[in-house]
Amino acid sequence: MKRMSLPLRLALAPALLSSALFLGACGDDSDNPTDDSKVTQELVVTFADKVVVPTYARLATRLTELDAACVSLAAAPTADKLAAAKAAWRAARIPWEQSEGFLFGPVDSFGYDPALDSWPVSHTELEAVLANNDALTQQYVSNLKNEQKGFHTLEYIIFGNGGTKTVGQLTAREFEYLKALSAELKAVGQILHGRWVQSVEGNAPFRDTLATAGQSGNSAYPSVQAAAQEMVGGITTILDEVANGKIAEPYDTREPDVVESQFAYNSLEDFTNNIRSVENAYLGHLPGETKTGSALRDVVGVDSTLDVKIRQQIAGSISALAAIAEPFRESITNETERPKIVAAQEAIRTLHDTFQGEVLPLVTK
């Protein structure tokens, strides 16, 4: 977990470890699934090809567009180009946050998650980078601490506090930093997508690793059930993080500086897209796409009582977030908004418990 403060990460670590151990234990039992198991090869193939790979492809495209917008802004700064860069940043956030329901595989093992999305950023450390005389190249930025690069450092530069930054306030040094940051974001996005669809350094595309779960020689996923458990684990992890990290930490402390995407006032949009990532993983396709193949919804049973409950809880979580006023960084101290924040947390926790308690057992059969 990279986006929370150290005390919160340490507090959550035992629970996450217990969950991992539980999943490992379930994997041991899954080598002998019952004959009527709905956890099939098609399930993981559909998830990989219809959800994960298209999401990362969209992320890579939008980070490329963000880089182009930043380069154009730096070359000839205008208010319109600054607005375009801000819009491109918001657009790139959508596929990234919609990928957080499956933060496993390359994004985790190669550290792309913290490199892209660490927060909170340290104003002091960012100002130190701006104040030094080092050449701000992409390679230089790549070697910086995670909190000095990624989405939120770039956000800090182009939005300012609450999106108030004007093009005239951007300095030559900030333009230099901006171009290096966007180039690094583009590079990481392309590499992340590539790790899923291309052989890299002798390693097969991770899409193939996931899609061949249960086949001979697949040490990462010795059974299809192991891959399905990873899918459900990704869902429960992000639901836990949204309710008990992204929302709870700033709500409990009333500290706006730990709010995600606070400069762009994009926090609630981020949280909502995290719930969308759960919905996409559950349905087996992205919004607007036609369902093909098997999905977790089929494992649950289409239109079953549990399926209806899950879809209602997803919709309820999104509605509860929509009821909170943006900027979230101000709502956490607004006594009118705070009960709405509690209601959103409760809705997301309920959804988490449904996946943990009722869906996870179905994929261990």
mmCIF file of C-alpha atoms in Angstrom:
data_model
loop_
_atom_site.group_PDB
_atom_site.id
_atom_site.type_symbol
_atom_site.label_atom_id
_atom_site.label_comp_id
_atom_site.label_asym_id
_atom_site.label_seq_id
_atom_site.Cartn_x
_atom_site.Cartn_y
_atom_site.Cartn_z
ATOM 1 C CA MET A 1 0.000 0.000 0.000
ATOM 2 C CA LYS A 2 1.782 3.111 -1.104
ATOM 3 C CA ARG A 3 -0.681 5.956 -0.918
ATOM 4 C CA MET A 4 -1.261 6.012 2.835
ATOM 5 C CA SER A 5 0.844 7.456 5.605
ATOM 6 C CA LEU A 6 3.309 5.061 7.219
ATOM 7 C CA PRO A 7 1.317 4.651 10.479
ATOM 8 C CA LEU A 8 -1.814 3.656 8.578
ATOM 9 C CA ARG A 9 0.070 1.238 6.338
ATOM 10 C CA LEU A 10 1.585 -0.391 9.410
ATOM 11 C CA ALA A 11 -1.798 -0.580 11.093
ATOM 12 C CA LEU A 12 -3.335 -2.333 8.081
ATOM 13 C CA ALA A 13 -0.395 -4.671 7.462
ATOM 14 C CA PRO A 14 -1.498 -7.463 9.838
ATOM 15 C CA ALA A 15 -4.957 -7.603 8.271
ATOM 16 C CA LEU A 16 -3.531 -7.694 4.757
ATOM 17 C CA LEU A 17 -1.080 -10.406 5.754
ATOM 18 C CA SER A 18 -3.882 -12.467 7.248
ATOM 19 C CA SER A 19 -5.847 -12.073 4.020
ATOM 20 C CA ALA A 20 -2.848 -13.199 1.978
ATOM 21 C CA LEU A 21 -2.352 -16.230 4.185
ATOM 22 C CA PHE A 22 -6.028 -17.064 3.870
ATOM 23 C CA LEU A 23 -5.846 -16.899 0.101
ATOM 24 C CA GLY A 24 -2.780 -19.098 0.154
ATOM 25 C CA ALA A 25 -4.585 -21.647 2.235
ATOM 26 C CA CYS A 26 -7.546 -21.569 -0.130
ATOM 27 C CA GLY A 27 -5.179 -22.139 -3.027
ATOM 28 C CA ASP A 28 -3.970 -25.347 -1.424
ATOM 29 C CA ASP A 29 -7.530 -26.697 -1.382
ATOM 30 C CA SER A 30 -8.320 -25.567 -4.915
ATOM 31 C CA ASP A 31 -6.212 -28.208 -6.639
ATOM 32 C CA ASN A 32 -9.195 -30.538 -6.327
ATOM 33 C CA PRO A 33 -12.179 -28.399 -7.330
ATOM 34 C CA THR A 34 -15.642 -29.845 -7.338
ATOM 35 C CA ASP A 35 -17.025 -30.929 -10.691
ATOM 36 C CA ASP A 36 -19.693 -28.225 -10.616
ATOM 37 C CA SER A 37 -17.258 -25.344 -10.101
ATOM 38 C CA LYS A 38 -18.059 -22.318 -12.256
ATOM 39 C CA VAL A 39 -14.470 -21.123 -11.984
ATOM 40 C CA THR A 40 -13.248 -21.972 -15.456
ATOM 41 C CA GLN A 41 -10.348 -21.054 -17.712
ATOM 42 C CA GLU A 42 -12.713 -18.757 -19.595
ATOM 43 C CA LEU A 43 -13.172 -16.670 -16.456
ATOM 44 C CA VAL A 44 -9.518 -15.619 -16.220
ATOM 45 C CA VAL A 45 -9.107 -15.257 -19.986
ATOM 46 C CA THR A 46 -12.098 -12.902 -20.137
ATOM 47 C CA PHE A 47 -10.809 -10.914 -17.169
ATOM 48 C CA ALA A 48 -7.362 -10.527 -18.739
ATOM 49 C CA ASP A 49 -8.530 -9.731 -22.274
ATOM 50 C CA LYS A 50 -11.666 -7.701 -21.616
ATOM 51 C CA VAL A 51 -10.789 -5.834 -18.424
ATOM 52 C CA VAL A 52 -7.111 -5.684 -17.524
ATOM 53 C CA VAL A 53 -5.353 -5.315 -20.869
ATOM 54 C CA PRO A 54 -7.840 -2.757 -22.303
ATOM 55 C CA THR A 55 -7.603 -0.688 -19.113
ATOM 56 C CA TYR A 56 -3.816 -0.562 -19.263
ATOM 57 C CA ALA A 57 -3.923 0.154 -22.998
ATOM 58 C CA ARG A 58 -6.203 3.114 -22.313
ATOM 59 C CA LEU A 59 -3.899 4.282 -19.520
ATOM 60 C CA ALA A 60 -0.853 4.156 -21.813
ATOM 61 C CA THR A 61 -2.708 6.136 -24.483
ATOM 62 C CA ARG A 62 -3.902 8.805 -22.090
ATOM 63 C CA LEU A 63 -0.505 9.215 -20.455
ATOM 64 C CA THR A 64 0.938 9.710 -23.937
ATOM 65 C CA GLU A 65 -1.702 12.378 -24.542
ATOM 66 C CA LEU A 66 -0.889 13.976 -21.184
ATOM 67 C CA ASP A 67 2.790 14.119 -22.116
ATOM 68 C CA ALA A 68 1.953 15.750 -25.446
ATOM 69 C CA ALA A 69 -0.215 18.336 -23.683
ATOM 70 C CA CYS A 70 2.576 19.149 -21.215
ATOM 71 C CA VAL A 71 5.195 19.441 -23.954
ATOM 72 C CA SER A 72 2.904 21.758 -25.924
ATOM 73 C CA LEU A 73 2.246 23.868 -22.823
ATOM 74 C CA ALA A 74 5.942 24.235 -22.061
ATOM 75 C CA ALA A 75 6.774 25.124 -25.666
ATOM 76 C CA ALA A 76 4.268 27.975 -25.921
ATOM 77 C CA PRO A 77 2.454 28.622 -22.643
ATOM 78 C CA THR A 78 -1.133 29.835 -22.920
ATOM 79 C CA ALA A 79 -4.178 29.603 -20.685
ATOM 80 C CA ASP A 80 -5.842 27.251 -23.169
ATOM 81 C CA LYS A 81 -2.854 24.907 -23.179
ATOM 82 C CA LEU A 82 -2.758 24.863 -19.389
ATOM 83 C CA ALA A 83 -6.461 23.974 -19.395
ATOM 84 C CA ALA A 84 -5.730 21.208 -21.913
ATOM 85 C CA ALA A 85 -2.965 19.803 -19.720
ATOM 86 C CA LYS A 86 -5.302 19.803 -16.716
ATOM 87 C CA ALA A 87 -7.985 18.025 -18.751
ATOM 88 C CA ALA A 88 -5.454 15.459 -19.955
ATOM 89 C CA TRP A 89 -4.378 14.811 -16.354
ATOM 90 C CA ARG A 90 -7.990 14.194 -15.316
ATOM 91 C CA ALA A 91 -8.552 11.917 -18.318
ATOM 92 C CA ALA A 92 -5.493 9.821 -17.465
ATOM 93 C CA ARG A 93 -6.682 9.416 -13.887
ATOM 94 C CA ILE A 94 -9.777 7.507 -15.047
ATOM 95 C CA PRO A 95 -8.091 4.345 -16.393
ATOM 96 C CA TRP A 96 -5.494 4.454 -13.633
ATOM 97 C CA GLU A 97 -8.073 4.507 -10.850
ATOM 98 C CA GLN A 98 -10.111 1.911 -12.752
ATOM 99 C CA SER A 99 -7.053 -0.351 -12.694
ATOM 100 C CA GLU A 100 -6.794 -0.336 -8.911
ATOM 101 C CA GLY A 101 -9.183 -3.269 -8.560
ATOM 102 C CA PHE A 102 -6.356 -5.464 -9.873
ATOM 103 C CA LEU A 103 -3.131 -4.128 -8.409
ATOM 104 C CA PHE A 104 -1.273 -7.397 -8.806
ATOM 105 C CA GLY A 105 1.188 -8.728 -11.338
ATOM 106 C CA PRO A 106 3.679 -6.298 -12.926
ATOM 107 C CA VAL A 107 2.172 -3.151 -11.375
ATOM 108 C CA ASP A 108 3.000 -4.582 -7.965
ATOM 109 C CA SER A 109 6.109 -6.677 -8.536
ATOM 110 C CA PHE A 110 7.966 -3.962 -10.491
ATOM 111 C CA GLY A 111 6.870 -1.035 -8.304
ATOM 112 C CA TYR A 112 4.905 0.804 -10.985
ATOM 113 C CA ASP A 113 2.067 1.560 -8.581
ATOM 114 C CA PRO A 114 4.069 3.763 -6.167
ATOM 115 C CA ALA A 115 6.084 5.240 -9.044
ATOM 116 C CA LEU A 116 2.865 6.477 -10.644
ATOM 117 C CA ASP A 117 0.645 7.334 -7.719
ATOM 118 C CA SER A 118 2.367 7.977 -4.387
ATOM 119 C CA TRP A 119 0.823 10.540 -2.105
ATOM 120 C CA PRO A 120 0.788 12.733 -0.160
ATOM 121 C CA VAL A 121 3.474 14.753 -1.907
ATOM 122 C CA SER A 122 5.913 16.726 0.177
ATOM 123 C CA HIS A 123 5.809 20.403 -0.745
ATOM 124 C CA THR A 124 9.211 20.882 0.879
ATOM 125 C CA GLU A 125 10.820 18.106 -1.151
ATOM 126 C CA LEU A 126 9.262 19.322 -4.384
ATOM 127 C CA GLU A 127 10.463 22.846 -3.765
ATOM 128 C CA ALA A 128 13.928 21.435 -3.081
ATOM 129 C CA VAL A 129 13.960 19.816 -6.528
ATOM 130 C CA LEU A 130 12.829 23.074 -8.117
ATOM 131 C CA ALA A 131 15.480 25.016 -6.213
ATOM 132 C CA ASN A 132 18.498 22.886 -7.130
ATOM 133 C CA ASN A 133 20.586 23.233 -10.291
ATOM 134 C CA ASP A 134 20.307 19.647 -11.536
ATOM 135 C CA ALA A 135 19.121 19.079 -15.089
ATOM 136 C CA LEU A 136 15.540 17.837 -14.807
ATOM 137 C CA THR A 137 15.610 15.066 -17.371
ATOM 138 C CA GLN A 138 13.295 12.083 -17.523
ATOM 139 C CA GLN A 139 16.096 9.870 -16.182
ATOM 140 C CA TYR A 140 16.687 12.252 -13.288
ATOM 141 C CA VAL A 141 12.997 12.209 -12.395
ATOM 142 C CA SER A 142 12.891 8.422 -12.729
ATOM 143 C CA ASN A 143 15.523 8.192 -9.979
ATOM 144 C CA LEU A 144 13.716 10.544 -7.589
ATOM 145 C CA LYS A 145 11.751 9.351 -4.584
ATOM 146 C CA ASN A 146 8.236 8.212 -5.456
ATOM 147 C CA GLU A 147 6.763 11.223 -3.646
ATOM 148 C CA GLN A 148 8.698 13.552 -5.960
ATOM 149 C CA LYS A 149 7.276 12.181 -9.211
ATOM 150 C CA GLY A 150 4.126 10.642 -10.612
ATOM 151 C CA PHE A 151 0.571 11.871 -10.988
ATOM 152 C CA HIS A 152 0.421 13.986 -7.864
ATOM 153 C CA THR A 153 3.666 15.876 -8.332
ATOM 154 C CA LEU A 154 2.535 16.816 -11.816
ATOM 155 C CA GLU A 155 -0.883 17.697 -10.379
ATOM 156 C CA TYR A 156 0.745 20.020 -7.836
ATOM 157 C CA ILE A 157 2.619 21.888 -10.575
ATOM 158 C CA ILE A 158 -0.212 22.443 -13.057
ATOM 159 C CA PHE A 159 -3.197 22.835 -10.734
ATOM 160 C CA GLY A 160 -1.817 24.609 -7.722
ATOM 161 C CA ASN A 161 -4.097 24.664 -4.709
ATOM 162 C CA GLY A 162 -7.617 23.882 -5.920
ATOM 163 C CA GLY A 163 -6.853 24.379 -9.592
ATOM 164 C CA THR A 164 -6.000 28.047 -9.139
ATOM 165 C CA LYS A 165 -2.618 27.964 -10.917
ATOM 166 C CA THR A 166 -2.444 30.348 -13.863
ATOM 167 C CA VAL A 167 -0.142 29.998 -16.811
ATOM 168 C CA GLY A 168 1.673 33.169 -15.777
ATOM 169 C CA GLN A 169 2.574 31.607 -12.431
ATOM 170 C CA LEU A 170 4.455 28.690 -13.998
ATOM 171 C CA THR A 171 8.214 29.216 -13.920
ATOM 172 C CA ALA A 172 10.798 28.036 -16.416
ATOM 173 C CA ARG A 173 12.041 25.539 -13.836
ATOM 174 C CA GLU A 174 8.515 24.193 -13.335
ATOM 175 C CA PHE A 175 8.143 23.702 -17.088
ATOM 176 C CA GLU A 176 11.392 21.729 -17.067
ATOM 177 C CA TYR A 177 10.144 19.570 -14.212
ATOM 178 C CA LEU A 178 6.734 19.213 -15.840
ATOM 179 C CA LYS A 179 8.144 17.844 -19.102
ATOM 180 C CA ALA A 180 10.346 15.335 -17.305
ATOM 181 C CA LEU A 181 7.455 14.208 -15.095
ATOM 182 C CA SER A 182 5.068 13.686 -18.006
ATOM 183 C CA ALA A 183 7.721 11.861 -20.042
ATOM 184 C CA GLU A 184 8.332 9.494 -17.130
ATOM 185 C CA LEU A 185 4.606 8.912 -16.619
ATOM 186 C CA LYS A 186 4.249 8.092 -20.323
ATOM 187 C CA ALA A 187 7.190 5.693 -20.176
ATOM 188 C CA VAL A 188 5.893 3.862 -17.111
ATOM 189 C CA GLY A 189 2.413 3.580 -18.634
ATOM 190 C CA GLN A 190 3.833 2.049 -21.814
ATOM 191 C CA ILE A 191 6.049 -0.351 -19.888
ATOM 192 C CA LEU A 192 3.185 -1.434 -17.641
ATOM 193 C CA HIS A 193 0.953 -2.193 -20.614
ATOM 194 C CA GLY A 194 3.871 -3.905 -22.322
ATOM 195 C CA ARG A 195 4.484 -6.215 -19.396
ATOM 196 C CA TRP A 196 0.968 -7.556 -19.878
ATOM 197 C CA VAL A 197 1.082 -8.058 -23.643
ATOM 198 C CA GLN A 198 4.732 -8.547 -24.621
ATOM 199 C CA SER A 199 7.578 -10.855 -23.658
ATOM 200 C CA VAL A 200 10.099 -8.841 -21.654
ATOM 201 C CA GLU A 201 13.573 -10.038 -20.664
ATOM 202 C CA GLY A 202 12.607 -13.638 -21.270
ATOM 203 C CA ASN A 203 9.409 -13.368 -19.250
ATOM 204 C CA ALA A 204 6.128 -14.219 -20.936
ATOM 205 C CA PRO A 205 3.425 -11.525 -21.114
ATOM 206 C CA PHE A 206 1.636 -11.492 -17.776
ATOM 207 C CA ARG A 207 -1.615 -11.785 -19.699
ATOM 208 C CA ASP A 208 -0.487 -15.277 -20.702
ATOM 209 C CA THR A 209 0.563 -16.118 -17.152
ATOM 210 C CA LEU A 210 -2.888 -15.241 -15.862
ATOM 211 C CA ALA A 211 -4.821 -16.721 -18.788
ATOM 212 C CA THR A 212 -3.038 -20.089 -18.516
ATOM 213 C CA ALA A 213 -3.771 -20.482 -14.812
ATOM 214 C CA GLY A 214 -3.965 -24.138 -13.865
ATOM 215 C CA GLN A 215 -2.021 -25.366 -16.861
ATOM 216 C CA SER A 216 1.109 -27.456 -16.499
ATOM 217 C CA GLY A 217 4.191 -25.406 -15.639
ATOM 218 C CA ASN A 218 2.320 -22.319 -14.397
ATOM 219 C CA SER A 219 3.973 -21.776 -11.026
ATOM 220 C CA ALA A 220 2.333 -18.375 -10.501
ATOM 221 C CA TYR A 221 -1.183 -19.816 -10.727
ATOM 222 C CA PRO A 222 -1.131 -23.592 -10.238
ATOM 223 C CA SER A 223 -4.932 -23.668 -10.493
ATOM 224 C CA VAL A 224 -7.662 -21.560 -12.050
ATOM 225 C CA GLN A 225 -9.015 -21.132 -8.535
ATOM 226 C CA ALA A 226 -5.745 -19.488 -7.469
ATOM 227 C CA ALA A 227 -6.137 -16.893 -10.229
ATOM 228 C CA ALA A 228 -9.791 -16.324 -9.340
ATOM 229 C CA GLN A 229 -8.819 -15.799 -5.718
ATOM 230 C CA GLU A 230 -6.284 -13.191 -6.880
ATOM 231 C CA MET A 231 -9.097 -11.449 -8.765
ATOM 232 C CA VAL A 232 -11.357 -11.329 -5.714
ATOM 233 C CA GLY A 233 -8.401 -10.335 -3.539
ATOM 234 C CA GLY A 234 -7.759 -7.349 -5.813
ATOM 235 C CA ILE A 235 -11.374 -6.286 -5.414
ATOM 236 C CA THR A 236 -11.435 -6.565 -1.628
ATOM 237 C CA THR A 237 -8.085 -4.812 -1.312
ATOM 238 C CA ILE A 238 -9.186 -1.682 -3.175
ATOM 239 C CA LEU A 239 -12.535 -1.566 -1.370
ATOM 240 C CA ASP A 240 -10.686 -1.761 1.936
ATOM 241 C CA GLU A 241 -8.271 0.947 0.833
ATOM 242 C CA VAL A 242 -10.973 3.354 -0.329
ATOM 243 C CA ALA A 243 -13.107 3.006 2.800
ATOM 244 C CA ASN A 244 -10.390 2.582 5.413
ATOM 245 C CA GLY A 245 -7.520 4.516 3.847
ATOM 246 C CA LYS A 246 -8.355 7.051 1.168
ATOM 247 C CA ILE A 247 -11.496 8.221 2.976
ATOM 248 C CA ALA A 248 -10.856 7.271 6.588
ATOM 249 C CA GLU A 249 -7.408 8.793 7.083
ATOM 250 C CA PRO A 250 -8.309 12.381 6.111
ATOM 251 C CA TYR A 251 -11.780 12.043 7.657
ATOM 252 C CA ASP A 252 -10.444 10.837 11.005
ATOM 253 C CA THR A 253 -7.584 13.345 11.165
ATOM 254 C CA ARG A 254 -9.429 16.223 9.445
ATOM 255 C CA GLU A 255 -6.147 16.737 7.616
ATOM 256 C CA PRO A 256 -6.576 17.911 3.990
ATOM 257 C CA ASP A 257 -2.924 17.316 3.117
ATOM 258 C CA VAL A 258 -3.455 13.531 3.126
ATOM 259 C CA VAL A 259 -6.379 13.680 0.671
ATOM 260 C CA GLU A 260 -5.705 12.033 -2.684
ATOM 261 C CA SER A 261 -5.889 14.359 -5.713
ATOM 262 C CA GLN A 262 -6.554 17.338 -3.464
ATOM 263 C CA PHE A 263 -4.993 19.968 -5.750
ATOM 264 C CA ALA A 264 -7.233 19.156 -8.712
ATOM 265 C CA TYR A 265 -10.325 18.621 -6.537
ATOM 266 C CA ASN A 266 -10.538 15.188 -8.168
ATOM 267 C CA SER A 267 -10.713 13.063 -5.008
ATOM 268 C CA LEU A 268 -14.301 11.828 -5.224
ATOM 269 C CA GLU A 269 -13.881 11.099 -8.927
ATOM 270 C CA ASP A 270 -10.879 8.945 -8.037
ATOM 271 C CA PHE A 271 -12.823 7.051 -5.379
ATOM 272 C CA THR A 272 -15.735 6.521 -7.747
ATOM 273 C CA ASN A 273 -13.452 5.113 -10.429
ATOM 274 C CA ASN A 274 -12.053 2.704 -7.858
ATOM 275 C CA ILE A 275 -15.592 1.376 -7.406
ATOM 276 C CA ARG A 276 -15.926 1.249 -11.188
ATOM 277 C CA SER A 277 -12.823 -0.937 -11.255
ATOM 278 C CA VAL A 278 -14.630 -3.377 -8.980
ATOM 279 C CA GLU A 279 -17.693 -3.259 -11.217
ATOM 280 C CA ASN A 280 -15.605 -3.883 -14.344
ATOM 281 C CA ALA A 281 -13.846 -6.847 -12.754
ATOM 282 C CA TYR A 282 -17.143 -8.290 -11.554
ATOM 283 C CA LEU A 283 -19.004 -7.864 -14.865
ATOM 284 C CA GLY A 284 -16.053 -8.918 -17.022
ATOM 285 C CA HIS A 285 -16.008 -5.926 -19.353
ATOM 286 C CA LEU A 286 -15.460 -2.167 -19.446
ATOM 287 C CA PRO A 287 -18.335 0.353 -19.490
ATOM 288 C CA GLY A 288 -20.042 0.485 -22.862
ATOM 289 C CA GLU A 289 -18.549 -2.820 -23.988
ATOM 290 C CA THR A 290 -20.581 -5.948 -24.732
ATOM 291 C CA LYS A 291 -20.066 -8.893 -22.418
ATOM 292 C CA THR A 292 -18.402 -11.948 -23.917
ATOM 293 C CA GLY A 293 -17.115 -14.942 -22.023
ATOM 294 C CA SER A 294 -17.443 -15.818 -18.363
ATOM 295 C CA ALA A 295 -17.098 -13.343 -15.480
ATOM 296 C CA LEU A 296 -17.327 -13.347 -11.706
ATOM 297 C CA ARG A 297 -20.977 -12.476 -12.140
ATOM 298 C CA ASP A 298 -21.465 -15.864 -13.813
ATOM 299 C CA VAL A 299 -19.749 -17.567 -10.886
ATOM 300 C CA VAL A 300 -22.159 -15.814 -8.536
ATOM 301 C CA GLY A 301 -25.102 -16.577 -10.812
ATOM 302 C CA VAL A 302 -26.592 -13.975 -13.158
ATOM 303 C CA ASP A 303 -29.689 -12.417 -11.580
ATOM 304 C CA SER A 304 -29.297 -14.559 -8.474
ATOM 305 C CA THR A 305 -30.087 -13.001 -5.108
ATOM 306 C CA LEU A 306 -26.380 -12.478 -4.483
ATOM 307 C CA ASP A 307 -25.818 -10.948 -7.939
ATOM 308 C CA VAL A 308 -28.659 -8.497 -7.417
ATOM 309 C CA LYS A 309 -27.254 -7.574 -4.016
ATOM 310 C CA ILE A 310 -23.753 -6.996 -5.361
ATOM 311 C CA ARG A 311 -24.940 -4.798 -8.204
ATOM 312 C CA GLN A 312 -27.151 -2.812 -5.832
ATOM 313 C CA GLN A 313 -24.240 -2.366 -3.417
ATOM 314 C CA ILE A 314 -21.948 -1.178 -6.216
ATOM 315 C CA ALA A 315 -24.559 1.337 -7.325
ATOM 316 C CA GLY A 316 -25.185 2.344 -3.713
ATOM 317 C CA SER A 317 -21.483 2.956 -3.101
ATOM 318 C CA ILE A 318 -21.237 5.161 -6.192
ATOM 319 C CA SER A 319 -24.378 7.076 -5.208
ATOM 320 C CA ALA A 320 -23.094 7.586 -1.672
ATOM 321 C CA LEU A 321 -19.860 9.077 -3.018
ATOM 322 C CA ALA A 322 -21.834 11.320 -5.388
ATOM 323 C CA ALA A 323 -23.761 12.733 -2.432
ATOM 324 C CA ILE A 324 -20.553 14.176 -0.908
ATOM 325 C CA ALA A 325 -19.610 17.696 -1.967
ATOM 326 C CA GLU A 326 -16.321 18.232 -3.754
ATOM 327 C CA PRO A 327 -13.778 19.413 -2.766
ATOM 328 C CA PHE A 328 -13.438 16.424 -0.486
ATOM 329 C CA ARG A 329 -10.584 18.156 1.331
ATOM 330 C CA GLU A 330 -13.114 20.683 2.631
ATOM 331 C CA SER A 331 -15.958 18.233 3.207
ATOM 332 C CA ILE A 332 -13.901 16.333 5.785
ATOM 333 C CA THR A 333 -14.241 19.336 8.124
ATOM 334 C CA ASN A 334 -17.792 20.286 7.133
ATOM 335 C CA GLU A 335 -20.265 19.021 9.733
ATOM 336 C CA THR A 336 -23.014 18.829 7.092
ATOM 337 C CA GLU A 337 -20.898 16.651 4.815
ATOM 338 C CA ARG A 338 -19.293 14.394 7.418
ATOM 339 C CA PRO A 339 -22.388 12.134 7.876
ATOM 340 C CA LYS A 340 -22.425 11.651 4.088
ATOM 341 C CA ILE A 341 -18.789 10.573 4.235
ATOM 342 C CA VAL A 342 -19.615 8.045 6.946
ATOM 343 C CA ALA A 343 -22.487 6.717 4.816
ATOM 344 C CA ALA A 344 -20.139 6.259 1.840
ATOM 345 C CA GLN A 345 -17.634 4.401 3.999
ATOM 346 C CA GLU A 346 -20.358 2.115 5.317
ATOM 347 C CA ALA A 347 -21.640 1.393 1.807
ATOM 348 C CA ILE A 348 -18.146 0.506 0.546
ATOM 349 C CA ARG A 349 -17.390 -1.615 3.617
ATOM 350 C CA THR A 350 -20.628 -3.520 3.096
ATOM 351 C CA LEU A 351 -19.625 -4.206 -0.518
ATOM 352 C CA HIS A 352 -16.197 -5.345 0.688
ATOM 353 C CA ASP A 353 -17.749 -7.745 3.184
ATOM 354 C CA THR A 354 -20.005 -9.220 0.520
ATOM 355 C CA PHE A 355 -17.059 -10.017 -1.743
ATOM 356 C CA GLN A 356 -14.970 -11.265 1.161
ATOM 357 C CA GLY A 357 -17.657 -13.350 2.803
ATOM 358 C CA GLU A 358 -19.860 -14.504 -0.083
ATOM 359 C CA VAL A 359 -17.897 -14.309 -3.356
ATOM 360 C CA LEU A 360 -14.472 -15.492 -2.216
ATOM 361 C CA PRO A 361 -15.825 -18.846 -0.972
ATOM 362 C CA LEU A 362 -17.396 -19.453 -4.410
ATOM 363 C CA VAL A 363 -14.036 -19.261 -6.185
ATOM 364 C CA THR A 364 -12.315 -21.656 -3.783
ATOM 365 C CA LYS A 365 -14.523 -24.613 -4.765
#
